[in-house]
Coordinates of C-alpha atoms and ligand atoms in Angstrom, one line a residue:
X26 CA 45.2 4.4 0.3
X27 CA 41.4 4.0 0.4
X28 CA 39.9 1.0 -1.3
X29 CA 37.1 1.3 -3.9
X30 CA 34.4 1.0 -1.3
X31 CA 35.9 3.7 0.9
X32 CA 36.5 6.0 -2.1
X33 CA 32.9 5.7 -3.3
X34 CA 31.8 6.5 0.3
X35 CA 34.0 9.6 0.5
X36 CA 32.7 11.0 -2.8
X37 CA 29.1 10.3 -1.7
X38 CA 29.9 12.1 1.6
X39 CA 31.3 15.2 -0.1
X40 CA 28.0 15.6 -2.1
X41 CA 25.9 14.8 1.0
X42 CA 27.5 17.7 2.8
X43 CA 26.7 20.1 0.0
X44 CA 23.1 18.8 -0.1
X45 CA 22.8 18.8 3.6
X46 CA 21.4 15.2 3.5
X47 CA 20.0 13.9 6.8
X48 CA 21.8 11.0 8.5
X49 CA 18.8 8.7 8.0
X50 CA 18.6 9.4 4.2
X51 CA 22.3 8.9 3.9
X52 CA 22.1 5.5 5.6
X53 CA 19.1 4.6 3.4
X54 CA 20.9 5.5 0.2
X55 CA 24.2 3.9 1.1
X56 CA 22.9 0.5 2.2
X57 CA 22.5 -2.1 -0.5
X58 CA 19.0 -3.7 -0.9
X59 CA 20.4 -7.2 -1.5
X60 CA 23.9 -8.9 -1.4
X61 CA 24.2 -12.3 -3.0
X62 CA 27.4 -14.4 -2.7
X63 CA 27.5 -17.8 -4.3
X64 CA 29.9 -20.6 -4.8
X65 CA 30.3 -21.4 -8.5
X66 CA 31.6 -24.9 -8.9
X67 CA 32.4 -26.4 -12.3
X68 CA 34.4 -29.1 -14.1
X69 CA 37.6 -28.0 -15.8
X70 CA 38.5 -29.5 -19.2
X71 CA 40.9 -31.8 -17.5
X72 CA 38.2 -33.3 -15.3
X73 CA 39.2 -31.5 -12.1
X74 CA 36.6 -29.6 -10.1
X75 CA 37.2 -25.9 -9.6
X76 CA 35.3 -23.5 -7.3
X77 CA 35.0 -19.7 -7.6
X78 CA 33.2 -17.1 -5.6
X79 CA 30.5 -15.1 -7.5
X80 CA 28.7 -11.9 -6.3
X81 CA 25.7 -9.9 -7.3
X82 CA 25.0 -6.8 -5.2
X83 CA 21.8 -4.9 -5.8
X84 CA 22.3 -1.5 -4.4
X85 CA 19.2 0.6 -5.1
X86 CA 15.9 0.2 -7.1
X87 CA 14.2 3.5 -6.2
X88 CA 14.3 4.6 -9.9
X89 CA 13.6 1.3 -11.6
X90 CA 15.1 -2.2 -12.2
X91 CA 18.7 -2.4 -11.2
X92 CA 21.4 -2.3 -13.9
X93 CA 25.1 -3.1 -13.8
X94 CA 28.0 -5.0 -15.3
X95 CA 29.4 -8.5 -14.6
X96 CA 33.1 -8.5 -14.1
X97 CA 35.4 -11.6 -14.4
X98 CA 38.7 -10.6 -12.7
X99 CA 40.8 -12.2 -10.0
X100 CA 40.6 -9.1 -7.8
X101 CA 36.8 -9.1 -7.6
X102 CA 35.6 -9.1 -4.0
X103 CA 32.5 -8.0 -2.1
X104 CA 33.8 -4.5 -1.2
X105 CA 34.7 -3.7 -4.8
X106 CA 31.4 -5.0 -6.1
X107 CA 29.4 -3.0 -3.5
X108 CA 31.4 0.2 -4.5
X109 CA 30.7 -0.4 -8.2
X110 CA 27.0 -1.2 -7.5
X111 CA 26.6 2.1 -5.8
X112 CA 28.4 3.9 -8.6
X113 CA 25.8 2.3 -11.0
X114 CA 23.0 3.8 -8.9
X115 CA 24.4 7.3 -9.2
X116 CA 25.4 6.8 -12.8
X117 CA 22.0 5.7 -14.1
X118 CA 20.5 8.7 -12.3
X119 CA 23.1 11.2 -13.7
X120 CA 22.1 10.2 -17.2
X121 CA 18.5 9.9 -16.2
X122 CA 17.8 6.3 -17.1
X123 CA 14.8 4.6 -15.5
X124 CA 17.1 2.3 -13.6
X125 CA 18.7 1.6 -10.2
X126 CA 22.2 0.2 -9.7
X127 CA 23.8 -3.2 -9.2
X128 CA 27.0 -5.0 -10.0
X129 CA 28.3 -8.5 -10.0
X130 CA 31.3 -10.6 -10.8
X131 CA 33.3 -13.7 -10.3
X132 CA 36.8 -13.8 -8.8
X133 CA 38.6 -15.6 -11.6
X134 CA 41.3 -15.1 -14.1
X135 CA 39.3 -15.5 -17.4
X136 CA 42.4 -15.9 -19.5
X137 CA 43.3 -19.0 -17.6
X138 CA 40.1 -20.7 -18.7
X139 CA 39.2 -22.2 -22.1
X140 CA 36.1 -20.9 -23.9
X141 CA 34.3 -24.1 -22.9
X142 CA 35.2 -23.5 -19.3
X143 CA 34.1 -19.9 -19.4
X144 CA 30.8 -21.0 -20.8
X145 CA 30.3 -23.6 -18.0
X146 CA 31.3 -21.0 -15.4
X147 CA 28.8 -18.5 -16.8
X148 CA 26.0 -21.1 -16.9
X149 CA 26.7 -22.2 -13.4
X150 CA 26.6 -18.6 -12.2
X151 CA 23.2 -18.1 -13.8
X152 CA 21.9 -21.3 -12.1
X153 CA 22.8 -19.8 -8.8
X154 CA 21.5 -16.3 -9.6
X155 CA 18.5 -16.5 -11.9
X156 CA 15.8 -15.9 -9.3
X157 CA 17.0 -12.4 -8.5
X158 CA 17.7 -11.4 -12.1
X159 CA 15.2 -10.3 -14.8
X160 CA 14.1 -7.5 -17.1
X161 CA 12.1 -5.9 -14.4
X162 CA 14.4 -6.8 -11.5
X163 CA 18.1 -6.6 -12.3
X164 CA 19.7 -6.6 -15.8
X165 CA 23.5 -7.5 -16.1
X166 CA 25.8 -6.3 -18.9
X167 CA 29.5 -6.8 -19.8
X168 CA 32.3 -5.3 -17.8
X169 CA 36.0 -6.2 -17.4
X170 CA 36.7 -9.7 -18.5
X171 CA 33.2 -10.3 -20.0
X172 CA 31.8 -9.6 -23.4
X173 CA 28.9 -10.2 -25.8
X174 CA 29.5 -13.9 -25.9
X175 CA 29.3 -14.2 -22.1
X176 CA 26.0 -12.3 -22.3
X177 CA 24.7 -14.7 -24.9
X178 CA 25.5 -17.7 -22.7
X179 CA 23.9 -15.8 -19.8
X180 CA 20.7 -15.2 -21.7
X181 CA 20.5 -18.7 -23.0
X182 CA 20.9 -20.2 -19.5
X183 CA 18.4 -17.7 -18.0
X184 CA 15.8 -18.7 -20.6
X185 CA 16.0 -22.3 -19.6
X186 CA 14.4 -21.3 -16.3
X187 CA 12.2 -18.4 -17.4
X188 CA 11.4 -18.8 -21.1
X189 CA 12.1 -16.4 -23.9
X190 CA 13.5 -13.3 -22.3
X191 CA 16.1 -11.3 -24.2
X192 CA 15.8 -8.2 -22.0
X193 CA 17.2 -10.1 -19.0
X194 CA 20.7 -9.0 -20.0
X195 CA 22.3 -6.4 -22.3
X196 CA 25.4 -6.2 -24.3
X197 CA 24.4 -9.3 -26.3
X198 CA 25.7 -10.0 -29.8
X199 CA 23.7 -8.1 -32.5
X200 CA 22.7 -11.5 -34.0
X201 CA 21.0 -12.4 -30.7
X202 CA 18.9 -9.3 -29.7
X203 CA 21.9 -7.1 -29.0
X204 CA 21.8 -3.4 -30.0
X205 CA 23.7 -1.9 -32.8
X206 CA 26.4 0.3 -31.3
X207 CA 26.4 -1.2 -27.8
X208 CA 30.0 -2.5 -28.1
X209 CA 31.4 0.9 -29.0
X210 CA 29.1 2.8 -26.7
X211 CA 31.2 3.4 -23.6
X212 CA 34.3 4.5 -25.6
X213 CA 32.2 6.6 -27.9
X214 CA 30.6 8.3 -25.0
X215 CA 34.0 9.0 -23.5
X216 CA 35.1 10.5 -26.8
X217 CA 31.9 12.7 -27.1
X218 CA 32.4 14.0 -23.6
X219 CA 36.2 14.6 -24.1
X220 CA 35.2 16.8 -27.0
X221 CA 32.5 18.6 -24.9
X222 CA 35.0 19.2 -22.1
X223 CA 37.7 20.6 -24.4
X224 CA 35.1 22.9 -25.9
X225 CA 34.3 24.4 -22.5
X226 CA 38.0 25.5 -22.4
X227 CA 38.0 26.8 -26.0
X228 CA 40.0 23.8 -27.1
X229 CA 39.3 21.4 -29.9
X230 CA 40.1 17.7 -30.4
X231 CA 42.2 18.5 -33.4
X232 CA 44.8 20.3 -31.2
X233 CA 44.7 17.9 -28.3
X234 CA 47.2 15.2 -27.3
X235 CA 45.7 12.1 -25.6
X236 CA 47.1 9.2 -23.6
X237 CA 44.8 6.1 -22.9
X238 CA 45.5 3.5 -20.3
X239 CA 43.8 0.2 -21.2
X240 CA 43.2 -1.2 -24.6
X241 CA 40.2 -3.4 -24.1
X242 CA 36.6 -2.6 -25.0
X243 CA 36.6 0.9 -23.6
X244 CA 40.1 1.9 -24.5
X245 CA 40.0 0.7 -28.1
X246 CA 36.7 2.4 -29.0
X247 CA 37.8 5.6 -27.2
X248 CA 41.1 5.6 -29.2
X249 CA 39.2 5.0 -32.4
X250 CA 36.7 7.8 -31.7
X251 CA 39.2 10.4 -30.7
X252 CA 41.6 9.7 -33.5
X253 CA 38.7 9.9 -36.1
X254 CA 37.7 13.2 -34.5
X255 CA 41.2 14.5 -35.2
X256 CA 42.8 14.0 -31.7
X257 CA 46.4 12.9 -31.5
X258 CA 46.6 9.7 -29.5
X259 CA 50.2 9.6 -28.4
X260 CA 50.2 6.6 -26.0
X261 CA 48.0 3.6 -25.3
X262 CA 48.6 0.6 -23.0
X263 CA 47.3 -2.7 -21.8
X264 CA 48.4 -5.1 -19.1
X265 CA 51.5 -6.0 -21.1
X266 CA 52.8 -2.4 -21.2
X267 CA 52.5 0.8 -23.1
X268 CA 53.5 2.3 -26.5
X269 CA 54.3 5.9 -27.1
X270 CA 54.8 8.2 -30.2
X271 CA 54.9 11.9 -29.6
X272 CA 53.8 12.6 -33.2
X273 CA 50.7 10.5 -32.7
X274 CA 50.2 6.7 -32.9
X275 CA 48.7 5.0 -36.0
X276 CA 45.5 4.0 -34.2
X277 CA 44.1 1.7 -37.0
X278 CA 47.3 -0.3 -37.1
X279 CA 47.3 -0.6 -33.3
X280 CA 43.6 -1.8 -33.3
X281 CA 44.4 -4.4 -36.0
X282 CA 47.5 -5.5 -34.1
X283 CA 45.7 -5.9 -30.8
X284 CA 42.9 -7.8 -32.4
X285 CA 45.3 -10.2 -34.1
X286 CA 47.6 -10.7 -31.2
X287 CA 45.3 -10.4 -28.2
X288 CA 47.5 -7.6 -26.7
X289 CA 49.9 -4.8 -27.6
X290 CA 52.9 -6.9 -26.7
X291 CA 55.4 -6.9 -29.5
X292 CA 53.9 -3.9 -31.4
X293 CA 56.9 -2.5 -33.3
X294 CA 55.4 0.8 -34.7
X295 CA 56.2 2.9 -31.5
X296 CA 58.4 3.1 -28.5
X297 CA 57.7 0.8 -25.6
X298 CA 57.1 2.6 -22.2
X299 CA 55.7 1.5 -18.9
X300 CA 52.1 2.0 -17.7
X301 CA 53.5 4.4 -15.0
X302 CA 55.3 6.4 -17.6
X303 CA 52.1 6.7 -19.6
X304 CA 50.2 8.2 -16.7
X305 CA 52.9 10.9 -16.3
X306 CA 53.1 11.9 -20.0
X307 CA 52.9 15.6 -20.9
X308 CA 49.5 15.4 -22.7
X309 CA 46.4 17.4 -22.7
X310 CA 44.0 14.6 -21.8
X311 CA 44.7 11.4 -19.8
X312 CA 42.1 8.7 -20.1
X313 CA 42.4 5.8 -17.6
X314 CA 40.3 3.0 -19.2
X315 CA 41.6 -0.1 -17.4
X316 CA 41.5 -0.7 -13.6
X317 CA 40.3 1.2 -10.6
X318 CA 42.7 2.9 -8.2
X319 CA 45.5 3.6 -10.7
X320 CA 45.8 7.3 -9.9
X321 CA 46.9 7.6 -6.2
X322 CA 48.8 9.9 -3.9
X323 CA 51.9 8.1 -5.1
X324 CA 51.7 9.3 -8.7
X325 CA 49.1 12.2 -8.8
X326 CA 51.9 14.8 -8.5
X327 CA 53.6 13.2 -11.6
X328 CA 50.5 13.6 -13.8
X329 CA 51.1 16.4 -16.3
X330 CA 47.8 16.2 -18.2
X331 CA 45.4 19.2 -17.9
X332 CA 42.3 17.0 -18.1
X333 CA 41.5 13.5 -16.8
X334 CA 38.5 11.7 -18.3
X335 CA 37.7 8.7 -16.2
X336 CA 36.7 6.0 -18.6
X337 CA 37.4 3.2 -16.1
X338 CA 35.3 2.9 -12.9
X339 CA 37.0 4.4 -9.9
X340 CA 40.5 5.1 -11.4
X341 CA 41.2 8.0 -9.0
X342 CA 41.6 7.6 -5.3
X343 CA 40.2 10.4 -3.1
X344 CA 43.8 11.3 -2.1
X345 CA 44.8 11.7 -5.8
X346 CA 41.5 13.6 -6.5
X347 CA 42.5 16.1 -3.7
X348 CA 45.9 16.6 -5.4
X349 CA 44.3 17.1 -8.8
X350 CA 41.9 19.7 -7.3
X351 CA 44.8 21.6 -5.7
X352 CA 46.7 21.4 -9.0
X353 CA 43.6 22.6 -11.0
X354 CA 43.6 19.5 -13.1
X355 CA 40.0 19.0 -14.3
X356 CA 38.6 15.5 -13.7
X357 CA 35.5 14.3 -15.6
X358 CA 34.2 11.7 -13.2
X359 CA 33.4 8.1 -14.1
X360 CA 29.7 8.2 -13.2
X361 CA 29.3 10.6 -16.1
X362 CA 32.3 9.9 -18.4
X363 CA 31.7 6.2 -18.9
X364 CA 27.8 6.3 -18.8
X365 CA 27.6 5.7 -22.6
X366 CA 27.7 1.9 -22.1
X367 CA 24.7 1.8 -19.7
X368 CA 22.9 4.3 -21.9
X369 CA 23.0 2.1 -25.0
X370 CA 22.3 -0.9 -22.7
X371 CA 19.1 0.9 -21.9
X372 CA 18.4 1.4 -25.6
X373 CA 18.9 -2.4 -26.1
X374 CA 16.5 -3.2 -23.3
X375 CA 13.9 -0.9 -24.7
X376 CA 14.2 -2.5 -28.2
X377 CA 14.0 -6.0 -26.6
X378 CA 10.9 -5.1 -24.7
X379 CA 9.3 -3.7 -27.9
X380 CA 10.5 -6.4 -30.3
X381 CA 11.8 -3.5 -32.4
X382 CA 15.3 -2.7 -33.8
X383 CA 16.9 0.7 -34.1
X384 CA 19.6 1.3 -36.7
X385 CA 23.1 2.4 -35.7
X386 CA 22.5 6.0 -36.7
X387 CA 19.6 6.3 -34.3
X388 CA 21.5 4.7 -31.5
X389 CA 24.4 7.1 -32.0
X390 CA 22.1 10.1 -32.2
X391 CA 20.3 9.2 -29.0
X392 CA 23.6 8.4 -27.2
X393 CA 25.0 11.8 -28.1
X394 CA 21.9 13.6 -27.0
X395 CA 21.8 11.8 -23.6
X396 CA 25.6 12.2 -22.9
X397 CA 25.6 15.9 -23.9
X398 CA 22.5 16.8 -22.0
X399 CA 23.9 15.1 -18.9
X400 CA 27.3 16.8 -19.3
X401 CA 25.7 20.2 -19.6
X402 CA 23.5 19.6 -16.5
X403 CA 26.6 18.6 -14.4
X404 CA 28.7 21.4 -15.8
X405 CA 26.0 24.0 -14.9
X406 CA 25.6 22.6 -11.4
X407 CA 29.3 22.7 -10.9
X408 CA 29.4 26.4 -12.0
X409 CA 26.4 27.4 -9.9
X410 CA 27.6 25.8 -6.7
X411 CA 31.4 26.3 -7.3
X412 CA 32.1 22.6 -6.8
X413 CA 34.2 20.1 -8.8
X414 CA 32.5 18.2 -11.6
X415 CA 32.7 15.0 -9.6
X416 CA 30.8 16.5 -6.7
X417 CA 28.3 18.0 -9.1
X418 CA 27.7 14.6 -10.8
X419 CA 27.1 13.0 -7.4
X420 CA 24.8 15.8 -6.4
X421 CA 22.7 15.3 -9.5
X422 CA 22.6 11.5 -9.1
X423 CA 22.0 11.4 -5.4
X424 CA 19.4 14.1 -5.6
X425 CA 17.4 12.2 -8.2
X426 CA 17.6 8.9 -6.3
X427 CA 16.6 10.7 -3.1
X428 CA 13.6 12.4 -4.6
X429 CA 12.4 9.1 -6.1
X430 CA 12.8 7.4 -2.7
X431 CA 10.8 10.1 -1.0
X432 CA 8.1 10.3 -3.7
X433 CA 7.7 6.5 -3.8
X434 CA 7.6 6.3 0.0
X435 CA 9.4 3.9 2.3
Ligands
LIG518 P1 38.4 -5.0 -20.9 O1 38.6 -6.3 -20.1 O2 37.8 -5.1 -22.2 O3 39.8 -4.3 -21.0 C1 40.6 -3.9 -19.9 C2 41.9 -3.4 -20.5 O4 42.7 -3.0 -19.4 C3 42.7 -4.5 -21.2 O5 43.4 -3.9 -22.3 C4 43.8 -4.9 -20.2 O6 44.9 -5.4 -20.7 C5 44.0 -3.6 -19.5 N1 44.6 -3.7 -18.2 C6 44.4 -4.6 -17.2 N2 45.3 -4.4 -16.2 C7 46.0 -3.4 -16.5 C8 47.1 -2.7 -15.9 N3 47.5 -3.1 -14.7 N4 47.7 -1.7 -16.5 C9 47.2 -1.3 -17.8 N5 46.2 -1.9 -18.4 C10 45.6 -2.9 -17.8 O7 37.5 -4.1 -19.9 P2 36.6 -2.8 -20.4 O8 35.2 -3.3 -20.6 O9 37.3 -2.1 -21.4 O10 36.6 -2.0 -19.0 C11 37.6 -1.1 -18.7 C12 37.2 -0.2 -17.6 O11 36.0 0.5 -18.0 C13 36.7 -0.9 -16.3 O12 37.0 -0.1 -15.2 C14 35.2 -1.0 -16.4 O13 34.6 -1.1 -15.2 C15 34.9 0.3 -17.1 N6 33.7 0.3 -17.8 C16 33.4 -0.5 -18.8 C17 32.2 -0.4 -19.5 C18 31.9 -1.3 -20.7 O14 30.9 -1.0 -21.4 N7 32.7 -2.2 -21.1 C19 31.3 0.5 -19.2 C20 31.6 1.4 -18.1 C21 32.8 1.3 -17.5

C-alpha cells in the first residue's frame, strides 16, 4: 500500500502525463520550498518534561502566501505533512484562492493532554516557528486534533513577537477575529458538492442514502447539512465505532449526544456496527471524513456506494482509486470536495486585513459560489478530456500553479 506521500505523487504524475509536463517543471512543482522540523519541549502538569516533534512544510508560494492546516495526531510525520502540504497547493489553486500550500503538525495524542498542556504545547510550537509564519508568508488553520481555541492560543503567542496580527492564522473563534461560518465551512462545502454531484446524475439529495466516516468537525457539519437538505444519513462513525439505521439516523440527536459525551460511544438510538462495515454499506454516497488511507485495495471491492465524496484528506489509496475507476464508482476528490474550509479561511483572512466583518449570509453565499464554480470547471474538464474527476482537479490546480510560476519567473 502506498503511503500518503507516494499517493499524492502518483495522482500528480497522472495529471502531469495528461498535461505533458516537462521533467524540470515536474521537479520544480513537486519540491517543497521549505521544510521545518522542530523539537517542542514542555512541562506536563505533573512537572515532568515531555518532548514532541513538530513540522511545518511550505510547499509552494507561486500563487501567494502559503496556507494549510495544523494537525495534532500521533501519526503525524514528515512524509504525511509533505503530502498534505502539496495537496494544499493544488487545492487552493483548484478553488482559485490567491494562496500557495503548506501543512504542519505535531506528533502527539491531544486527548492525552490537559487543556493547559495543549496550550503550553501550542505556545512552544509558535516560539519555534513564528519567524516563518505570517499573513503574507504562511497562514495556519485548524485540522485534525486542533480547533478554534488552538488557533486563538497560536495568534496570541504570535502577537507577542510580531504585534497585533489577527490574519496570521485562520479558524479563530468568532469572538477573536474569526469568521462567521468558518467552523461549518468544510462540512457545508462537502454537502454543497454532494448535492451538485448528485444533480449531474439526475439524482437529488432527498432520494439519497449517505454514510459518513468520522464525526468530528467535518463529519458533524456534513451530516447536519445533508440531513437538513433532505438526505438520509444512515450511518456515521468515529474512532469508537459506527452507528447504523437503514431508515435514517436522527442526526440532531446524534449531534447533541456526541457534543455531550465527546464521542458516539454508547449512543443507544441505532445499531452499533464497525467502521469497516460502514465503508461497505449499500448506500448512494459514502463520505470518508476522518483519516487518510482508509479506502485501500483490501476493502475497495467491498464498497457498494455509487459515489464517494472525499471529505478527509487522502482517504483513497491509488490502488483503491484504480478499483473504483474500474467499477465505475464516481470519486469526488479531496482537493475539491473539502476545499470549503480553506475558502472560508480565505474570507476570514480578507476580513482581518480589512478590519471588516461579513455576516453569515454573505459567507455562505460566497462559499456556495466558489465551490459550485470550481466544481463546474472540474466537471467540464473531466468531460472534455475523458478523465476522472480527480485527474481533472489536479490538472486544473497544477496548470494554475505552473502558469503562475512561469509568469512570475524563476
Ligand atoms: P476532527 O479531529 O475534528 O475529527 C476527526 C474524526 O475522525 C473524529 O470523529 C474521530 O473520532 C474520527 N476518527 C479518528 N480515527 C478514526 C478511525 N480510525 N475510524 C473512524 N473515525 C475515526 O478532524 P476534522 O477537522 O473533522 O478532519 C477530518 C478530516 O478532514 C481530516 O482528514 C482533515 O485533514 C480533513 N479536513 C479538515 C478540514 C477542516 O476544516 N477541519 C478541512 C479540510 C480537510
